[in-house]
XYZ file of C-alpha atoms in Angstrom:
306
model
C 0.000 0.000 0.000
C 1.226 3.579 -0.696
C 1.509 6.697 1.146
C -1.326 8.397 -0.573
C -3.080 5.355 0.003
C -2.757 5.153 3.633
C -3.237 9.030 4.141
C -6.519 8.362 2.019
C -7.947 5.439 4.469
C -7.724 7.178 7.756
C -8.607 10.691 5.942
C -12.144 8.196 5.024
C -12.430 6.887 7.966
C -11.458 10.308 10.201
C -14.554 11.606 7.661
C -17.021 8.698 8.554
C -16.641 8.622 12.255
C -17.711 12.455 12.117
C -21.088 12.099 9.662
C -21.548 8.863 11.904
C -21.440 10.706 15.299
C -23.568 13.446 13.791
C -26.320 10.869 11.995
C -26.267 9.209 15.481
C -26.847 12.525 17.950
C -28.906 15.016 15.475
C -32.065 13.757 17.322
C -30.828 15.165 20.538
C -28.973 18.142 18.672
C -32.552 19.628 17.730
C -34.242 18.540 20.876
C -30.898 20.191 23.289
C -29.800 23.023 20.775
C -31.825 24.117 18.220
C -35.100 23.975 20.184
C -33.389 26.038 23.308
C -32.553 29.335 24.135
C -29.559 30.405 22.118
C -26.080 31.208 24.141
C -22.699 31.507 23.048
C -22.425 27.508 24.304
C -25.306 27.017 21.379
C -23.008 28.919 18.779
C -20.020 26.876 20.373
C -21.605 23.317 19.639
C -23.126 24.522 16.253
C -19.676 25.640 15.405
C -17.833 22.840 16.422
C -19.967 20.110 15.090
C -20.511 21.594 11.390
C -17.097 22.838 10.816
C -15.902 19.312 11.486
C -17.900 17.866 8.158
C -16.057 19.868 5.444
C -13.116 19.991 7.260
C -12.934 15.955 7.008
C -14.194 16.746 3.445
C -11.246 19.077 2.539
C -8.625 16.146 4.025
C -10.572 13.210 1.592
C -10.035 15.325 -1.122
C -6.372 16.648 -0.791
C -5.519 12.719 -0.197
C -7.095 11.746 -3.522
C -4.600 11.601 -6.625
C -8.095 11.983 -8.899
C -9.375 15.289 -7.905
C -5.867 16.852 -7.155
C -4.995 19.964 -9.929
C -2.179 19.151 -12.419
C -2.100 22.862 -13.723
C 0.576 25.272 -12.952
C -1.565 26.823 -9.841
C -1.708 23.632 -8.005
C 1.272 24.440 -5.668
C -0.930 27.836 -4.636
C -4.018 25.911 -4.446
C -2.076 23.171 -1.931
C -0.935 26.035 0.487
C -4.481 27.528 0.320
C -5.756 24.622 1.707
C -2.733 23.067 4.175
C -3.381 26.777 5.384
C -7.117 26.005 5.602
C -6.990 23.282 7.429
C -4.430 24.107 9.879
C -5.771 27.389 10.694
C -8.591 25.498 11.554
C -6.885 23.087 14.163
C -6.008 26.201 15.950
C -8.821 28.258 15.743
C -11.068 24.963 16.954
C -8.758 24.196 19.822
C -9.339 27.583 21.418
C -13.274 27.643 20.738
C -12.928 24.210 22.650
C -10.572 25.859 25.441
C -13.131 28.294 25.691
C -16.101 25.884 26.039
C -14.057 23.957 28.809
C -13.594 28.018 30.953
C -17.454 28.106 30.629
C -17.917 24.492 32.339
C -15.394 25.612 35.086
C -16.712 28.474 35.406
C -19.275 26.710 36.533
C -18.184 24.265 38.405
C -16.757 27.068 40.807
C -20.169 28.804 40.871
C -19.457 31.281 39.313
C -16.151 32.397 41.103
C -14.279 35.811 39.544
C -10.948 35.320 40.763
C -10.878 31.904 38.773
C -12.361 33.139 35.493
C -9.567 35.700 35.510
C -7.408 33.405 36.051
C -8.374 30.725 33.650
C -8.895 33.572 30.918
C -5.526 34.940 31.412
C -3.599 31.495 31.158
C -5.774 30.934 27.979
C -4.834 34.073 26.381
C -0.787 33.750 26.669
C -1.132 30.018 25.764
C -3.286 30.424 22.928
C -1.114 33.500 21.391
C 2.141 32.141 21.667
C 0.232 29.287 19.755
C -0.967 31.569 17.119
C 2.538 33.452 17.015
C 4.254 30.198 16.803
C 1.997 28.325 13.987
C 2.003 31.247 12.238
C 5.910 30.969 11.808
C 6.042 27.652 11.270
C 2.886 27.599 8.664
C 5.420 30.116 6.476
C 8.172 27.419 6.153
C 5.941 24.791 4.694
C 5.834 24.754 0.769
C 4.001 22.647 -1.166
C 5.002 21.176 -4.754
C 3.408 18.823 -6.884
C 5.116 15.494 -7.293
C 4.753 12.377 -9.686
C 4.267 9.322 -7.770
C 2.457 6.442 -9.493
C 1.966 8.378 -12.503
C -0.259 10.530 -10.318
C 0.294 14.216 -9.569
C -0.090 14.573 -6.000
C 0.647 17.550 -3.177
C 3.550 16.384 -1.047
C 4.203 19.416 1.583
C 7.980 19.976 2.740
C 9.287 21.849 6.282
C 11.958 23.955 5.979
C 13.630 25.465 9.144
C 12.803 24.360 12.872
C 8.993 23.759 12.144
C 8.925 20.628 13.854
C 10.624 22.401 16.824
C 7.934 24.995 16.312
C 4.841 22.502 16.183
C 6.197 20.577 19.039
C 6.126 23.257 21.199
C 2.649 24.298 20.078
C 1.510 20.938 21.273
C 3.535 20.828 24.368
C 1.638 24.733 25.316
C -1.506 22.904 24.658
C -0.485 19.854 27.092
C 0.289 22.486 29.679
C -3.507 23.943 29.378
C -5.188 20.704 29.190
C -3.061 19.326 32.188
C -3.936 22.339 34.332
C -7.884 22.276 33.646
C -8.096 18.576 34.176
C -6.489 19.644 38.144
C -8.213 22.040 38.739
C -11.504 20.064 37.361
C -10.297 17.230 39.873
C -9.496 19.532 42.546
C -13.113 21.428 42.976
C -15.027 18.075 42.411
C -13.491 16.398 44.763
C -13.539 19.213 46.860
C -18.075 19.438 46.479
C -17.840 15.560 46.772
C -17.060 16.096 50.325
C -19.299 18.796 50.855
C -22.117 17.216 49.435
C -22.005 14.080 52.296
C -22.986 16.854 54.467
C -26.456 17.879 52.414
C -29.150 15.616 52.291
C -29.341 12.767 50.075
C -32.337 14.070 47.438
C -29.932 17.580 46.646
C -26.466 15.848 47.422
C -27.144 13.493 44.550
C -28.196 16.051 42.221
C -25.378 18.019 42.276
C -23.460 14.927 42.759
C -24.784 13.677 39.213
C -23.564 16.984 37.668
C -20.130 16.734 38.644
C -20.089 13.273 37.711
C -21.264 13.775 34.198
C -18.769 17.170 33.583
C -15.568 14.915 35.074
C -16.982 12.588 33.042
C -16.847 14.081 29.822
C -13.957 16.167 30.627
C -11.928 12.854 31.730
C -12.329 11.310 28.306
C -12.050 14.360 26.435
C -8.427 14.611 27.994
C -7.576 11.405 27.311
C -8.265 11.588 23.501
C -5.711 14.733 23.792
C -3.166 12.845 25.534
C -3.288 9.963 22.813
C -2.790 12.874 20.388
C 0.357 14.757 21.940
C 1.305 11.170 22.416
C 1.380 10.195 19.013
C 2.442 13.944 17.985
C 5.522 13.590 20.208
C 6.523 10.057 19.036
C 5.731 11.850 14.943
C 8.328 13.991 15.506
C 10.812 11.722 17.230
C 14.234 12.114 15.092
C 14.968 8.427 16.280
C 12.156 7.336 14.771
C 11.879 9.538 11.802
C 15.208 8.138 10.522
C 14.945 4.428 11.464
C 11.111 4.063 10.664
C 9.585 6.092 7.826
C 6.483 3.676 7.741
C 6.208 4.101 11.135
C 6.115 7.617 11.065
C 3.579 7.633 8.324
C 1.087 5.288 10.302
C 1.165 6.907 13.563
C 1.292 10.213 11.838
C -2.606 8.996 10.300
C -3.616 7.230 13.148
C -3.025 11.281 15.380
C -4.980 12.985 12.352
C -7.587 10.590 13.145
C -7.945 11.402 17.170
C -7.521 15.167 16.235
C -10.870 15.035 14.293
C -12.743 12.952 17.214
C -11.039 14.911 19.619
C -12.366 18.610 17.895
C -15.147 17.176 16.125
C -17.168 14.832 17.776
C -15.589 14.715 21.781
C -15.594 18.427 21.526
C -19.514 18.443 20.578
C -20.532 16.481 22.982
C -19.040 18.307 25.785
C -22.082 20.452 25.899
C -24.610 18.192 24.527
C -23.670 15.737 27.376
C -24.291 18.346 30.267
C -27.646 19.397 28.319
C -28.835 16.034 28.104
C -28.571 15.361 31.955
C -30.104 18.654 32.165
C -32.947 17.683 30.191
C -33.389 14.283 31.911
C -33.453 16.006 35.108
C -36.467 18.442 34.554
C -38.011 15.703 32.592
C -37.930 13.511 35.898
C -39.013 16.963 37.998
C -41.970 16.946 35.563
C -42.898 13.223 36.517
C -42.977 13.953 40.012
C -44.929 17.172 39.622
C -47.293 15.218 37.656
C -47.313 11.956 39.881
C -47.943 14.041 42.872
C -51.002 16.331 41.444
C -52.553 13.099 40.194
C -52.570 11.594 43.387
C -53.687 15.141 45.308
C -56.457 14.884 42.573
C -57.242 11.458 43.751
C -57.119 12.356 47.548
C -59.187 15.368 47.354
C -61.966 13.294 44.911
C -61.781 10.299 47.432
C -62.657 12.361 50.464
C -65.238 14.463 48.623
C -66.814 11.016 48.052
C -66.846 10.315 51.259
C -68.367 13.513 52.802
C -70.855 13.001 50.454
């Protein structure tokens, strides 16, 4: 198998886990999101979710010899788009930093001192990741190459832009590491508050934490396969001993970057809003339960007078 055929597979299969996820969760997208009161976590979701489709798009197409350009603009047309794309990594990892202030935010009720403080780490990691990609994304060049009688894109890295990326990723490792604490910290922290409320609203509160550490625990642990993979990509060792190896693991992190943005990072909110949902539903019930049998009650001893 060759390396455009490899880079196609996972680019197909990156593409059909996200229509899959989406197909599977648009029932509860337009019962949670488009049938509720629109925030910024609505534009958020909406954002993340239908960015991901032609996004995956774009990749299955630059990976296929067929529909790539043979005329003399196809080296413009290739930056355009490795531009595109990686633009977009960066611009969807800080919509999804943001969406992960909003739940801690929350999770500390509301609490000023940490939303300064979580906004002001964002800010310096998320422009020295700008400032850094940026340099990087102007030593990449594309150029059309011949390989199977096939004119595809090949993309080569001049200077330190593995350096560069690296340290993007490691900035990035540094933000996730420090939510997931503090995450950790304040739940465990209401855990042990809650075993002195009562059991009906220590439970409820309980459940919330539960499903945001949840969430968040998984989430992180689709990023850490990612740097993971990212960190053993760029390992010179491995580079010059193992191209194939490099080329596989280097497919197999594009793949976890899509779930990670694209269908972990969508379901971030729609998980919290589904619990949300379940638990007025089940307030409802009660409501209900309880006024049919005060109906009952009041008709039974009415009877009786009579």
């Amino acid at each position: 198998m060759s390396r455009s055929d490899i880079h196609l597979h996972f680019s197909v299969a990156a593409a059909a886990v996200v229509v899959y996820d989406w197909v599977l969760t648009i029932g509860q997208e337009i019962e949670l999101i488009w049938r509720q009161r629109w925030s910024l976590m609505t534009v958020l979701y909406l954002v993340t979710r239908y960015i991901g489709i032609p996004y995956s798009v774009v990749n299955v197409l630059v990976t296929m010899p067929l529909v790539s350009l043979t005329d003399a603009h196809n080296d413009y047309i290739g930056n355009i788009l490795n531009y595109a794309l990686n633009w977009t990594n960066i611009v969807m990892t800080a919509m999804l930093d943001v969406i992960m202030i909003a739940r801690l935010y929350a999770m500390y009720q509301g609490s000023r001192t940490m939303l300064i403080f979580l906004v002001i780490t964002f800010l310096s990691v998320n422009i020295c990741c700008a400032v850094l990609a940026a340099i990087g994304f102007m030593n990449v060049v594309a150029e059309e190459i011949m390989l199977s009688g096939l004119h595809m894109c090949n993309y080569n890295y001049e200077g330190d832009v593995q350096l560069q990326m690296s340290m993007v990723w490691m900035l990035n490792t540094v933000w996730e590491v420090l939510v997931l604490c503090v995450s950790i910290w304040i739940a465990v922290k209401h855990f042990r508050d809650l075993r002195r409320l009562g059991p009906s609203t220590g439970s409820i509160v309980g459940d919330y934490f539960r499903v945001l550490i949840q969430s968040h625990v998984l989430y992180f642990a689709s990023f850490a396969g990612v740097s993971c993979f990212q960190l053993i990509n760029i390992s010179p060792a491995l580079s010059n001993s193992n191209p194939a190896a490099v080329l596989i693991f280097g497919s197999i992190r594009f793949v976890l970057v899509v779930v990670q943005m694209f269908v972990l990072g969508p379901r971030l909110i729609l998980s919290v809003r589904e619990y949300h949902a379940k638990l007025i539903a089940d307030s409802d019930a009660e409501i209900s339960m309880n006024s049919i049998v005060f109906q009952e009650h009041v008709h039974i001893s009415t009877s009786g007078t009579v």
